[in-house]
Every structure is written in structure tokens, then in C-alpha cells.
């Protein structure tokens, strides 16, 4: 006893004193923490949830809503809520027109809610003061329930709730790049959450928590496996595993999709060809679709990466992407399934600027895809870089629904180690103007279907989820999952608002914490751009794993695998000339943009070296030379990383100790790696330009060769 006491005594000095720290936080609960409220906040919530009135004979989806309220209110108020049949003052009423026909007589805008929207309203029913959560469907009710809980967690005035919310995008999807051996391509959060080996018999309880988190954001689709797909996913044992996952996700409104390998019929040794125009091939896929739908009646469809990075596809048979997509679309159409055909294509036989290839391949196919095909286009024309201009396909295919693909996992932004809030990047892309139908033709309007009146709309994100306790590999990376989901629901909403919401729910609703965490989030991505790829530089990460700088890499087989291809730095200057004198990629944008981008003076400086090759002494708006500006940006990036670390350290007294420490440790690494990026890139660019360090700046401590010698054969997430 005495010994134990001796061990524990010093600990008691550092034990948490904050009331909310009774329980150690490890991040597992995400933004659905429901920690105990006190004082006025508790009284306020308790008064609006005296009882829960819900539909009789609740469906699995409605049961999920009730269970979440139970969990949330028990957590916040310390007592389980009363379930009631009768409406009384202070009731929280969950209702659809089917469960409560009277709803139709209350003058509510039910018709505008569609199949997934919801309404929250503090109002009187039968003379009783209640909060109504109403929807036309059970899934709308579940979304509304999460919205009410969010309002409570973010300390909104629940007595004044009056909102209608309807998703602007139909397909709000996560793409998992999870392999069948449970590794995750570009995953930095541990193993795949899909325990394929144990499925279908064992369904990990985590799948339910995964579904809850997604439903709380409105995410309604998930493709379970890597786009670099394997034939086995289409065999009976794996279809059964996917079906078991689908069963868990279904009540939460999430449909399962699979990524398929084009050559599967040949590789499974069932056919000798995968030619999409061969009738036998079409028949094979029809049969396969029937088999999948027998196991998963609401199966979403196929995600396809074809003729890209060595993957097989219809080009192998001299057929087009439309031929390929349509053949699969015909197989899925009788079941209501969709084909999500990726436009991330570039070929080893094509010497055209990589940034131009997808547009060149796909634009001639506009109007040739069947109605159940969406073309899935990455946000930018290269590959998920810290900053890219929007992909020129957006707005340029009026007859084809384009689904935007973002990366949530941070392959090119410091993995799960660095803080980089991607909400900021998603917003920058979504609000970019394509000018395709005059000013105001934003990417958001292309993908929500308004610009061209498309019937199908979608947004997908490459998931950053794994079996790590934090789900995303770090606490702050949860914010990227959150912002993605919320923006998919409303692509015109503000990323900063979502940062605030996330901060309030994840850490504390204390405005000081919310503002400080929001500041960290909102500064983080620009910091990463500055210390990695300022002024429009891109793809200068080290090869293969993409960890750390590798601007010197120049010996890989294909030109576009080498960072030197993207920065083109030499003694005379730096940058990729995408104007008329170069690859003329700017001609793929609307004339208004093409004109602006043709001149470095009218090109936003953040994209300068993406579109122009310029001499090192080119005069920037700041008055500095291009070289001095570049060094200045690298320095600003390092300073910003240090600033993030300091801002976080100031929060130590108000954040639970474990999470504070875990984030603090990563921020130290982020600052060190920011310096490494700065030093290595400056050393390299200096070695090719022969320029001296600008006055007042520090020379890198090592020679370029010393940076070049660093190797990371076991960096995580390798493709
Ligand atoms: C690249 C990744 C690679 C993916 C590819 C894709 O490095 O692992 O397979 O994207 O989107 O950024 O298919």
C-alpha cells in the first residue's frame, strides 16, 4: 500500500484538475464526445430535451437516431432521457409525415426537404413548447438528430432553432484506398478498419462508430477498397465480406461501392478478353452485377481506375473511356447502380504535359456517357498537391456529371504528422470561378449540378481513416474528415465555420479554445504550402513515398515521375511554362482565365510557377526578385510552423493532457520538417541557379548532397 502510494503521490500533482478531464481522452470519440455539461449549459439542454417523442415501431435508422440521442443526452446531462408517446412541454419530437400525419397541417416546408433534408424548429404543437426534428424519411430524421446534437454541443440557443437543411450534392462519398491484406495505400492511420480476414463472420464494433461519424456529417457512400484494385474483390468470399459491412452501414444511410479491376474477367480466368465491345465481356459483368446485388440489394456501384498508372483499361483494346464506362453502366443500370469512372489518367506513351492529358482524353467524350455514369475528377490537374489550380475539366463537360475527388489523407501534405486543415483547400477549389457560363460559374456550381443542370451530383474524398485510436492518425486530421463531409453536404458553406464547429465539439466549446483552435486550423495549410511548394511549385516531394523534399530527383524512367519535370529549374530560371510558348495548358481554361494566365503579371502569384517559367530576377509584387521571394516564402512557412506550435502550447491549461501532449509532440516534428523542407529546397535551387542567399537570410546548414542522401525506405502508406 505504501509503495503504491509512493508511486501515485507524485502523479497526483499532475493529475488533471479541469472538471471535464475526469476521463482520459484518446480521440476515439471524434467530434461526438458528449462530455458532461455543467451550470447554465446543462439547464439549457435539459429544458429542451425533457422527453423524446419518436415514431412508433422505429426502423433501424430511427433506432439509430434514438440511440444517438440517448448516448448524447446521457453524456451531457448525466441521466438517460425519457422516451414518451405524448407530447409535453420541453419534448424533442422526431417525426415524419408517415409517423405523425399532423405534420402536414402545421405549415412546414416539408416538400422542400426532399429525401434527405431535415427541419429543426422550436415551436408549439398542441399548445406545448417543443423542438421538432422533422423529415420526410427516416434517414432525414437521423441527419436532423445529429444536427440537433451538434447545435447542443456548439452551444447554440436551442430555444430559437429554426432551420431547414437539404444536401446540395447527392453522392457524398468516402473512397477508401484499403487493400485486401489490410494495408492502406497512402494511409497514415494504421491498418485498414476493414478486418477483411475476420469478415463476414466478425463485424467489428468500430464499423458502427464509423457509420455514426459519417452519418453525423451526411456522408452517404463508401467505396471500400483501393482504386488500384485486385481481382479477388469480385469473388464470392469478398462479396460476402462487403455485404457484411453493407449490412452494418445501411441503417446509417451509407451505401457500399467497390473499386473494380478492369481486367478481372481475364485474371479470374473466366474470359480471354476484357474488350468492352465484346458481348461476352458485357455478359460477364452483367452476371457479376447480378451476383453482387443478390448479396447487397442496395449496392452503390463501381469505382474504376482504368488506363492510369499502369492499370488495365479499355485503351488496351483501342476503346475509349466511354466504351469502358458504358459497358459497366449497362450491367449496373437494371439495379440502379452507378459507375464512377476516374479521370485521373496519364499514360506512359504520351509526351503531352501531364497536366493536360485528362482534359485531352475526356473532353471529346462529353455526351457519350450513359446516364448512370459520373466522371470522377481530382480537384486539380496533377495530383492532390498542397496547392493546385482547379482541374480544367470542371465546367468544360456540360453533358457529363462530374464528381469531384479530393484527398483527405495527406499524402502530399506531411502525412498524419503535420497539421494542415484541408477545409481551406477544398473551399479554395470549390469557390474557384471556371467562367464557363460567365462570371460566377464556380466549381461548386459545376459539381452540385446547377451550372449545367446535371441529374447526378457527387463529391468524394480519399479517406484518412484507419484502425488508429484517433481514426485519422492524429487528432487534427479528424478535422479534415469533418470538413470534407460538411462541405459535401453544402459546397458553398464556409470552411472556417466548420473549423469552429469541429473545434467546439472536439476540444471545448469555450470560445477562447474555439477561436484559438480555429486560428491554428486556418493558418495551417498555407504554412505547409509555403514551406513545401510556394509560388505554384508542385510535385517536388521525394519519390515513391512522397515524404520530405526531393526537388533533385531526375533519373526515374518516366519524365513526369521526376520533380525536375515539374519545376524546370536551371541557371536561367524556374517554373513550368504552360503558356503558348510552352505546353499551352492554359488554353484548357475558359478564355477569361486563359487571357489572365497567359501573362505572369495577371497570374495570381500563388500559381506563378505552375503556369510560367521565369528568370530568377523576375520582379515580384513585393519588389523582391523571384529568388528572394521564394526564400522569403520558405522562411515564412517555417515561421508559421513555429507559430502553430506556440499557439498550441498556450492551450495547455485548457485542453485535456493526453491529447494536448500528443498534438504538441507532432507540432515539434512539423516545425523540424518545415525547416528540413526549407533548407533542402533552398540548397538545391541555389545549387542549380548559382545564386547567393538574399541579404538577411540564413544559408541552409547542410550541402544539397547531404539532403539528397536521406532515404526513407520504410515510410508509411507506400503505393
Ligand atoms: C496518387 C497516389 C497513388 C494513387 C493515385 C490515384 O500516389 O498511390 O494510386 O494517386 O489516385 O496520388 O490513383
XYZ file of C-alpha atoms and ligand atoms in Angstrom:
732
model
C 0.000 0.000 0.000
C 2.713 2.418 0.994
C 4.650 1.593 -2.153
C 1.615 2.199 -4.316
C 1.015 5.441 -2.545
C 4.597 6.477 -3.111
C 4.273 5.802 -6.803
C 0.981 7.582 -7.088
C 1.704 10.554 -4.889
C 3.842 12.492 -7.339
C 1.324 11.707 -10.062
C -1.446 13.384 -8.162
C 0.398 16.633 -8.628
C -0.012 16.425 -12.374
C -3.417 14.802 -12.457
C -5.987 16.800 -14.393
C -7.809 19.372 -12.367
C -10.178 20.525 -15.050
C -13.734 19.202 -14.444
C -14.020 17.821 -17.975
C -10.900 15.714 -17.574
C -12.345 13.015 -15.416
C -11.740 10.604 -18.241
C -8.632 10.388 -20.333
C -9.308 11.391 -23.910
C -7.664 9.390 -26.674
C -9.511 10.848 -29.641
C -11.631 7.792 -30.394
C -14.889 9.653 -29.806
C -14.119 12.134 -32.594
C -16.482 15.103 -32.575
C -19.214 13.027 -30.917
C -17.809 13.300 -27.387
C -20.907 14.304 -25.413
C -18.953 15.196 -22.279
C -20.848 16.256 -19.143
C -22.243 19.779 -19.172
C -22.473 21.954 -16.126
C -24.305 25.062 -14.973
C -26.426 27.034 -17.410
C -25.450 24.900 -20.397
C -26.801 21.802 -18.682
C -30.033 23.521 -17.658
C -30.469 24.847 -21.175
C -30.118 21.462 -22.890
C -32.131 19.632 -20.220
C -35.033 22.045 -20.682
C -35.199 21.252 -24.415
C -34.964 17.503 -24.064
C -37.259 16.663 -21.172
C -38.546 13.786 -23.200
C -38.072 12.264 -26.631
C -41.161 11.590 -28.654
C -40.388 9.281 -31.543
C -42.208 7.297 -34.213
C -43.868 4.072 -33.121
C -42.224 0.891 -34.427
C -38.998 2.705 -35.238
C -36.978 1.433 -38.179
C -33.312 0.555 -37.681
C -32.470 4.066 -38.870
C -34.825 5.715 -36.403
C -33.496 3.436 -33.686
C -30.035 4.714 -34.537
C -31.310 8.283 -34.084
C -32.876 7.471 -30.725
C -29.747 5.628 -29.606
C -27.606 8.630 -30.516
C -29.863 10.956 -28.539
C -29.680 8.542 -25.670
C -25.909 8.469 -25.817
C -25.634 12.225 -26.293
C -28.053 13.286 -23.590
C -26.813 10.730 -21.102
C -23.310 12.024 -21.674
C -24.208 15.695 -21.479
C -26.803 15.553 -18.699
C -25.750 12.527 -16.717
C -29.136 10.816 -16.940
C -30.846 8.917 -19.710
C -33.611 10.764 -21.497
C -37.264 9.843 -21.029
C -38.900 8.231 -24.041
C -42.514 9.287 -24.338
C -45.550 8.825 -26.553
C -47.311 12.016 -25.522
C -46.131 15.481 -26.497
C -45.396 17.633 -23.470
C -43.593 20.891 -22.827
C -39.872 20.518 -23.446
C -40.220 17.456 -25.663
C -37.881 16.753 -28.507
C -40.199 15.426 -31.188
C -38.848 13.240 -34.004
C -41.423 12.904 -36.741
C -42.023 12.157 -40.383
C -45.354 12.727 -42.145
C -45.823 8.965 -42.034
C -45.272 8.705 -38.295
C -47.226 11.874 -37.465
C -49.790 12.810 -40.156
C -50.476 16.051 -38.306
C -47.110 17.363 -39.509
C -48.738 18.067 -42.859
C -51.139 20.521 -41.271
C -48.520 22.622 -39.484
C -47.485 24.722 -42.479
C -43.973 23.279 -42.552
C -41.870 23.359 -45.748
C -41.799 19.562 -45.889
C -41.775 19.343 -49.670
C -38.500 21.248 -49.869
C -36.765 18.718 -47.621
C -36.661 16.009 -50.275
C -35.480 12.574 -49.239
C -32.501 13.525 -47.093
C -33.173 17.015 -45.760
C -34.439 17.890 -42.297
C -36.031 20.672 -40.357
C -35.283 21.775 -36.802
C -37.757 24.128 -35.235
C -38.519 25.308 -31.741
C -42.299 25.708 -31.893
C -45.620 24.874 -30.322
C -47.500 21.686 -31.092
C -50.891 21.242 -29.402
C -50.049 24.233 -27.257
C -46.882 22.584 -25.962
C -43.455 24.139 -26.392
C -41.337 21.564 -28.193
C -38.423 21.185 -30.558
C -39.428 19.455 -33.739
C -36.969 17.393 -35.747
C -38.865 16.601 -38.919
C -38.023 14.924 -42.213
C -39.773 13.059 -44.966
C -37.694 9.946 -44.383
C -36.023 8.124 -41.541
C -32.588 8.992 -42.850
C -33.549 12.676 -42.885
C -34.588 12.199 -39.275
C -31.202 10.720 -38.413
C -29.405 13.665 -40.065
C -31.700 16.064 -38.209
C -30.952 14.330 -34.930
C -27.231 14.781 -35.450
C -27.840 18.428 -36.360
C -29.751 18.957 -33.103
C -26.948 17.328 -31.109
C -24.406 19.490 -32.952
C -26.429 22.572 -32.041
C -26.337 21.483 -28.405
C -22.613 20.714 -28.468
C -21.739 24.024 -30.114
C -23.859 25.881 -27.527
C -26.424 27.318 -29.875
C -29.644 28.667 -28.437
C -31.857 25.600 -28.739
C -34.921 27.642 -27.910
C -34.549 29.582 -31.147
C -33.800 26.793 -33.583
C -35.412 27.313 -36.944
C -33.560 25.764 -39.813
C -34.072 23.744 -42.918
C -31.119 21.869 -44.321
C -31.013 19.919 -47.555
C -27.869 18.428 -49.096
C -26.826 20.162 -52.302
C -24.867 17.163 -53.546
C -26.386 13.704 -53.867
C -23.405 11.438 -53.564
C -21.240 12.318 -50.541
C -18.659 9.664 -50.542
C -15.506 8.319 -48.959
C -13.081 6.390 -51.132
C -11.015 4.007 -49.060
C -7.721 3.021 -50.622
C -7.712 -0.092 -48.464
C -6.023 -3.227 -49.672
C -7.268 -6.733 -49.108
C -4.264 -7.515 -46.885
C -5.364 -4.637 -44.647
C -2.584 -2.250 -45.650
C -3.801 1.150 -46.823
C -2.342 2.901 -49.834
C -1.420 6.418 -48.694
C -2.900 5.619 -45.309
C -1.164 7.046 -42.256
C -3.578 5.884 -39.581
C -2.658 2.267 -39.082
C -4.267 -0.716 -40.738
C -7.495 -0.674 -42.679
C -10.536 -0.517 -40.464
C -11.953 -3.356 -42.562
C -10.801 -6.512 -40.902
C -11.241 -8.446 -44.120
C -9.838 -11.655 -42.699
C -12.418 -11.833 -39.917
C -15.307 -10.685 -42.105
C -18.053 -11.634 -42.782
C -18.478 -13.592 -39.548
C -16.956 -10.988 -37.259
C -18.227 -7.452 -37.582
C -16.006 -5.144 -35.583
C -17.963 -2.768 -33.330
C -15.914 0.011 -34.887
C -17.949 -0.247 -38.091
C -20.943 1.133 -36.217
C -18.914 4.034 -34.854
C -17.601 4.658 -38.351
C -21.175 4.768 -39.638
C -22.253 7.109 -36.830
C -19.416 9.527 -37.542
C -20.214 9.582 -41.235
C -23.950 9.920 -40.733
C -23.316 12.836 -38.382
C -21.792 14.635 -41.388
C -24.201 13.351 -44.010
C -21.727 11.082 -45.803
C -23.851 8.517 -47.616
C -21.484 6.345 -49.647
C -18.223 4.488 -49.198
C -16.122 2.544 -51.647
C -14.376 0.001 -49.506
C -11.229 -0.931 -51.414
C -8.251 0.603 -53.176
C -8.698 2.074 -56.654
C -5.650 0.004 -57.547
C -7.970 -2.924 -57.259
C -7.416 -6.657 -57.139
C -9.418 -9.282 -58.955
C -10.374 -11.086 -55.714
C -12.730 -8.322 -54.622
C -15.146 -9.624 -57.264
C -15.134 -13.204 -55.978
C -17.846 -14.722 -53.789
C -15.937 -14.662 -50.467
C -15.140 -10.982 -50.808
C -18.598 -10.052 -51.983
C -19.836 -11.689 -48.780
C -17.397 -9.592 -46.729
C -18.528 -6.397 -48.443
C -22.152 -7.437 -47.859
C -21.499 -7.810 -44.140
C -20.085 -4.275 -43.999
C -23.035 -3.013 -46.052
C -25.435 -4.536 -43.506
C -23.835 -2.521 -40.719
C -23.738 0.732 -42.684
C -27.241 0.513 -44.176
C -29.250 1.880 -41.224
C -26.983 4.935 -41.285
C -27.828 5.676 -44.914
C -24.441 4.642 -46.273
C -24.238 2.658 -49.486
C -21.299 0.463 -50.289
C -19.364 0.694 -53.562
C -16.434 -1.374 -54.774
C -13.409 -0.464 -56.869
C -13.061 -2.947 -59.676
C -10.163 -4.061 -61.782
C -10.811 -3.753 -65.456
C -9.091 -6.990 -66.387
C -10.820 -9.069 -63.672
C -12.680 -11.369 -66.111
C -9.358 -12.327 -67.713
C -7.382 -12.528 -64.477
C -10.034 -14.727 -62.891
C -9.512 -16.959 -65.933
C -13.129 -16.780 -66.956
C -12.629 -14.936 -70.247
C -9.826 -14.369 -72.687
C -10.516 -10.704 -73.236
C -11.716 -7.639 -71.363
C -12.620 -5.757 -74.547
C -15.697 -3.685 -73.640
C -17.210 -4.120 -77.071
C -17.068 -7.902 -76.905
C -20.537 -9.200 -75.983
C -19.083 -11.910 -73.761
C -17.398 -9.260 -71.628
C -20.628 -7.292 -71.187
C -22.436 -10.504 -70.255
C -19.749 -11.360 -67.684
C -20.130 -8.013 -65.938
C -23.946 -8.299 -66.024
C -23.727 -11.646 -64.279
C -21.261 -10.223 -61.785
C -23.579 -7.289 -61.091
C -26.484 -9.692 -60.523
C -24.357 -11.707 -58.104
C -23.374 -8.584 -56.141
C -26.928 -7.267 -55.964
C -28.163 -10.628 -54.715
C -25.852 -10.118 -51.727
C -26.140 -6.325 -51.404
C -29.553 -5.209 -52.706
C -28.724 -1.509 -52.362
C -25.163 -1.787 -53.688
C -23.995 1.624 -54.957
C -21.847 0.690 -57.917
C -18.298 0.577 -59.226
C -15.390 2.976 -58.898
C -12.943 2.485 -61.764
C -9.335 3.461 -62.264
C -8.519 2.428 -65.797
C -5.567 3.159 -68.064
C -3.873 5.132 -65.379
C -0.533 4.474 -63.735
C -0.248 1.057 -65.310
C -3.788 -0.106 -64.530
C -5.527 -2.008 -67.340
C -8.425 -0.402 -69.173
C -10.346 -0.097 -72.423
C -7.410 1.609 -74.188
C -5.690 -1.778 -74.095
C -8.293 -2.754 -76.717
C -8.238 0.575 -78.576
C -11.562 1.512 -76.974
C -12.396 4.781 -75.263
C -13.115 5.529 -71.620
C -16.769 5.967 -72.652
C -16.840 2.469 -74.171
C -15.489 1.085 -70.922
C -17.707 3.068 -68.580
C -20.852 2.396 -70.585
C -20.343 -1.345 -70.666
C -20.195 -1.380 -66.850
C -23.081 1.090 -66.670
C -25.275 -1.287 -68.661
C -24.534 -4.078 -66.234
C -25.464 -1.918 -63.230
C -28.409 0.026 -64.696
C -31.103 -2.630 -64.115
C -30.243 -2.475 -60.398
C -29.973 1.305 -60.201
C -26.183 1.215 -59.763
C -23.680 3.875 -60.790
C -20.287 3.874 -62.452
C -17.777 6.366 -61.075
C -15.161 6.466 -63.797
C -11.991 8.222 -62.734
C -10.415 10.844 -64.975
C -7.073 10.575 -63.200
C -5.308 9.306 -66.285
C -1.914 9.855 -67.771
C -0.095 7.480 -69.975
C 3.466 6.337 -70.319
C 3.121 6.623 -74.087
C 2.019 10.231 -74.057
C 4.584 13.015 -74.031
C 1.974 15.745 -73.590
C 2.205 17.850 -70.394
C 0.753 15.577 -67.700
C -1.490 18.417 -66.535
C -3.226 18.352 -69.938
C -3.796 14.669 -70.543
C -7.083 14.048 -68.731
C -8.765 17.008 -70.408
C -7.487 15.900 -73.820
C -8.775 12.368 -73.266
C -12.168 13.200 -71.808
C -13.460 16.407 -73.405
C -14.140 14.720 -76.765
C -16.248 12.160 -74.873
C -18.705 14.711 -73.466
C -22.225 13.480 -74.156
C -21.094 9.933 -74.842
C -21.551 8.504 -71.346
C -24.701 6.657 -70.266
C -26.898 8.425 -67.703
C -25.676 6.320 -64.764
C -22.033 7.270 -65.245
C -20.274 10.024 -63.326
C -16.762 11.030 -64.267
C -14.673 11.415 -61.125
C -12.163 14.255 -61.455
C -9.430 15.165 -58.972
C -9.579 18.732 -57.704
C -6.505 19.751 -59.683
C -4.913 18.649 -62.960
C -1.840 16.961 -61.437
C -2.278 15.071 -58.208
C -3.515 16.272 -54.807
C -0.722 18.820 -54.345
C -0.676 21.264 -51.418
C -1.978 23.821 -53.906
C -3.215 23.366 -57.450
C -5.401 25.420 -59.726
C -8.782 23.755 -60.273
C -8.949 20.995 -62.862
C -9.829 22.474 -66.282
C -12.401 19.712 -66.868
C -14.716 21.428 -64.367
C -17.204 23.389 -66.385
C -15.922 22.028 -69.680
C -18.131 18.918 -69.926
C -21.679 20.264 -69.798
C -23.293 16.951 -70.717
C -21.422 14.818 -68.228
C -21.914 14.802 -64.461
C -18.527 15.396 -62.872
C -17.899 14.179 -59.363
C -15.039 15.992 -57.642
C -12.411 13.887 -55.878
C -10.423 15.382 -53.010
C -7.775 13.673 -50.963
C -8.468 13.692 -47.229
C -5.442 11.591 -46.365
C -2.444 13.892 -46.613
C -0.129 12.072 -48.982
C 1.490 15.303 -50.155
C 0.970 17.471 -47.067
C 3.034 15.823 -44.380
C 1.043 12.627 -43.776
C -0.703 12.498 -40.405
C 2.270 14.210 -38.786
C 1.716 17.792 -39.954
C -1.328 19.894 -39.198
C -2.819 21.038 -42.493
C -6.503 21.888 -42.465
C -7.798 20.877 -45.852
C -11.178 22.562 -45.462
C -9.333 25.651 -46.551
C -8.096 23.936 -49.705
C -11.452 22.361 -50.568
C -13.081 25.761 -50.245
C -10.463 27.434 -52.439
C -11.192 24.926 -55.208
C -14.980 24.932 -54.802
C -15.213 28.706 -54.985
C -12.863 28.988 -57.981
C -14.578 30.504 -61.000
C -14.466 28.463 -64.201
C -16.137 31.300 -66.195
C -17.703 28.612 -68.394
C -21.067 30.337 -68.266
C -19.817 33.788 -67.439
C -18.568 35.073 -64.085
C -19.842 33.134 -61.086
C -19.578 29.703 -62.759
C -17.846 28.238 -59.746
C -16.605 24.703 -59.367
C -19.201 24.299 -56.588
C -21.944 25.023 -59.119
C -20.470 22.516 -61.549
C -20.445 19.739 -59.032
C -23.792 20.489 -57.406
C -25.258 20.290 -60.904
C -26.611 23.833 -61.104
C -24.314 25.102 -63.833
C -25.308 22.532 -66.419
C -28.435 21.009 -64.878
C -26.900 17.572 -64.341
C -29.152 14.959 -62.815
C -26.374 13.262 -60.829
C -24.010 15.062 -58.478
C -21.217 13.955 -56.201
C -18.164 14.698 -54.138
C -15.742 12.077 -52.946
C -12.761 12.139 -50.622
C -9.925 9.666 -50.293
C -10.379 8.609 -46.685
C -7.792 9.241 -43.973
C -9.302 6.607 -41.729
C -7.564 3.592 -40.238
C -7.555 1.470 -37.134
C -5.603 4.046 -35.100
C -7.409 5.090 -31.897
C -7.656 8.586 -33.344
C -9.090 7.109 -36.571
C -7.037 9.527 -38.677
C -3.570 9.034 -37.232
C -3.647 12.351 -35.368
C -6.232 14.438 -33.580
C -6.169 17.350 -36.000
C -6.585 15.139 -39.057
C -10.085 14.364 -37.836
C -10.907 17.942 -38.838
C -10.251 17.062 -42.477
C -12.734 14.197 -42.430
C -15.188 16.531 -40.720
C -14.746 19.444 -43.133
C -14.948 17.150 -46.127
C -18.273 15.696 -45.017
C -19.796 19.033 -44.114
C -18.676 20.638 -47.402
C -20.026 17.703 -49.386
C -23.418 18.496 -47.869
C -23.025 22.168 -48.783
C -20.097 23.006 -51.089
C -20.776 26.724 -50.721
C -20.534 26.750 -46.941
C -17.559 28.183 -45.103
C -14.599 26.008 -44.173
C -13.903 28.358 -41.281
C -17.363 27.780 -39.828
C -16.713 24.053 -39.973
C -13.332 24.551 -38.312
C -15.135 26.299 -35.461
C -17.789 23.624 -35.190
C -15.169 20.928 -35.141
C -13.066 22.700 -32.529
C -16.066 23.239 -30.244
C -17.132 19.614 -30.413
C -13.667 18.065 -30.395
C -11.929 20.111 -27.723
C -14.143 22.549 -25.880
C -16.959 24.958 -26.569
C -15.167 27.637 -24.566
C -14.904 30.487 -27.120
C -11.243 31.002 -26.268
C -10.450 27.417 -27.203
C -12.679 27.509 -30.276
C -11.032 30.662 -31.590
C -7.505 29.525 -30.864
C -8.003 26.089 -32.464
C -9.758 27.673 -35.436
C -6.801 30.032 -35.892
C -4.411 27.098 -35.885
C -6.518 25.273 -38.452
C -6.970 28.271 -40.724
C -3.242 29.090 -40.766
C -2.005 25.553 -41.167
C -2.426 24.711 -44.839
C -0.911 27.952 -46.093
C 2.055 27.262 -43.822
C 2.516 23.866 -45.486
C 2.292 25.390 -48.968
C 4.940 27.938 -48.010
C 7.466 25.521 -46.570
C 6.910 22.837 -49.219
C 5.817 24.303 -52.536
C 5.495 28.107 -52.543
C 4.536 30.231 -55.569
C 2.988 27.426 -57.612
C 5.771 24.863 -57.284
C 4.412 21.316 -57.294
C 5.332 17.660 -57.031
C 8.807 18.167 -55.645
C 8.291 15.598 -52.894
C 10.714 12.719 -52.649
C 9.929 9.770 -54.848
C 7.560 6.910 -54.095
C 6.593 7.640 -50.512
C 6.307 11.427 -51.068
C 7.792 12.102 -47.645
C 10.016 15.155 -47.471
C 11.679 17.134 -50.245
C 13.158 15.630 -53.416
C 13.465 18.508 -55.925
C 16.691 16.959 -57.229
C 15.127 13.657 -58.338
C 15.688 13.402 -62.095
C 16.588 9.868 -63.048
C 13.276 7.999 -62.945
C 12.150 6.252 -66.098
C 9.188 8.416 -66.948
C 9.760 12.173 -67.161
C 6.638 13.049 -65.149
C 7.797 10.932 -62.234
C 10.695 13.336 -61.679
C 10.338 16.538 -59.664
C 12.742 18.215 -62.131
C 9.986 17.838 -64.761
C 7.653 19.979 -62.656
C 9.964 22.777 -61.535
C 12.270 23.005 -64.558
C 14.816 24.932 -62.527
C 18.083 25.882 -64.207
C 20.652 28.641 -64.189
C 18.353 30.980 -66.063
C 15.095 30.499 -64.152
C 12.399 28.246 -62.756
C 8.816 27.127 -63.420
C 6.698 25.140 -65.868
C 5.762 27.157 -68.933
C 2.129 26.275 -69.574
C 1.506 29.289 -71.829
C 1.587 29.340 -75.644
C 5.370 29.283 -75.625
C 5.235 26.094 -73.550
C 2.659 23.316 -73.193
C -0.252 25.749 -73.624
C -2.230 24.048 -70.865
C -3.788 27.449 -70.171
C -5.847 27.006 -73.349
C -7.806 24.326 -71.473
C -9.371 27.058 -69.320
C -12.138 29.483 -70.322
C -10.927 32.445 -72.424
C -11.161 34.887 -69.495
C -8.804 32.733 -67.462
C -6.581 31.855 -70.397
C -6.024 35.546 -71.015
C -5.171 36.262 -67.388
C -2.912 33.222 -67.084
C -1.016 33.994 -70.284
C 0.798 36.863 -68.551
C 2.736 36.411 -65.312
C 1.647 39.904 -64.250
C -2.014 38.886 -64.242
C -1.475 35.373 -62.882
C -2.105 35.027 -59.142
C 1.330 34.721 -57.556
C 0.231 31.631 -55.702
C 0.134 29.896 -59.125
C 3.032 31.736 -60.751
C 5.435 28.848 -61.292
C 2.622 26.463 -62.147
C 1.994 28.427 -65.326
C 5.206 30.323 -66.050
C 8.899 29.777 -66.355
C 10.583 32.967 -65.199
C 14.067 34.305 -64.675
C 15.345 34.293 -61.116
C 15.490 38.085 -61.090
C 11.840 38.477 -62.185
C 10.347 41.301 -60.093
C 7.555 40.203 -57.781
C 4.736 42.407 -56.485
C 6.589 42.731 -53.208
C 9.502 44.346 -55.060
C 11.711 41.327 -54.320
C 13.260 39.213 -57.033
C 11.667 35.819 -57.631
C 14.604 34.153 -55.881
C 14.391 36.430 -52.848
C 10.629 35.962 -52.719
C 10.995 32.207 -52.806
C 13.421 32.239 -49.891
C 11.092 34.654 -48.109
C 8.176 32.236 -48.536
C 10.158 29.277 -47.298
C 11.134 31.320 -44.248
C 7.544 32.408 -43.721
C 6.471 28.753 -43.847
C 8.972 27.767 -41.175
C 7.953 30.727 -39.028
C 4.297 29.771 -39.436
C 5.028 26.188 -38.348
C 6.786 27.511 -35.242
C 3.829 29.792 -34.620
C 1.381 26.852 -34.767
C 3.447 25.085 -32.140
C 3.445 28.139 -29.881
C -0.268 28.741 -30.281
C -0.953 25.164 -29.281
C 1.377 25.272 -26.300
C -0.586 28.230 -24.930
C -3.666 25.997 -24.825
C -2.091 23.534 -22.420
C -4.107 24.670 -19.386
C -7.442 24.231 -21.172
C -7.006 21.025 -23.198
C -7.079 17.533 -21.721
C -3.499 16.448 -21.046
C -3.139 13.389 -23.254
C -4.436 14.971 -26.432
C -2.536 18.159 -25.726
C 0.694 16.274 -25.396
C 0.121 14.148 -28.486
C -0.570 17.179 -30.670
C 2.343 19.086 -29.139
C 4.735 16.252 -29.992
C 3.642 16.275 -33.630
C 3.985 20.039 -33.869
C 7.624 19.749 -32.850
C 8.149 17.315 -35.726
C 6.224 19.592 -38.080
C 8.496 22.507 -37.261
C 11.613 20.387 -37.746
C 10.336 19.038 -41.039
C 9.342 22.519 -42.205
C 12.967 23.553 -41.664
C 14.179 20.489 -43.489
C 11.934 21.307 -46.456
C 13.090 24.914 -46.485
C 16.758 24.108 -46.195
C 16.826 21.235 -48.666
C 14.853 23.107 -51.342
C 16.879 26.290 -50.959
C 20.142 24.344 -51.038
C 19.032 22.595 -54.200
C 17.671 25.634 -56.027
C 20.796 27.518 -55.071
C 22.938 24.739 -56.491
C 21.214 24.983 -59.882
C 20.859 28.757 -60.009
C 24.276 29.614 -58.587
C 22.657 32.482 -56.646
C 23.775 33.807 -53.280
C 21.446 33.860 -50.302
C 19.414 37.089 -50.276
C 20.594 39.652 -47.721
C 19.427 38.920 -44.208
C 18.551 35.264 -44.815
C 20.247 32.178 -43.426
C 22.070 29.685 -45.607
C 20.970 26.060 -45.209
C 23.177 24.275 -42.691
C 23.952 21.308 -44.982
C 25.006 20.866 -48.585
C 22.467 19.709 -51.131
C 24.212 16.336 -51.304
C 23.675 15.804 -47.626
C 19.926 16.374 -48.038
C 19.906 14.173 -51.090
C 21.413 11.293 -49.141
C 18.460 10.952 -46.771
C 16.471 7.806 -47.522
C 13.197 6.545 -46.109
C 12.674 3.023 -47.353
C 10.018 2.268 -44.743
C 7.969 5.458 -44.878
C 4.316 4.545 -44.312
C 1.489 4.424 -46.818
C 3.505 3.486 -49.894
C 1.670 2.892 -53.120
C -1.573 9.189 -56.402
C -1.083 8.201 -55.385
C -1.299 6.773 -55.815
C -2.740 6.567 -56.234
C -3.112 7.601 -57.287
C -4.576 7.525 -57.711
O 0.310 8.419 -55.185
O -0.939 5.931 -54.747
O -2.949 5.287 -56.699
O -2.878 8.894 -56.781
O -5.303 8.463 -57.409
O -1.557 10.466 -55.829
O -4.986 6.591 -58.361
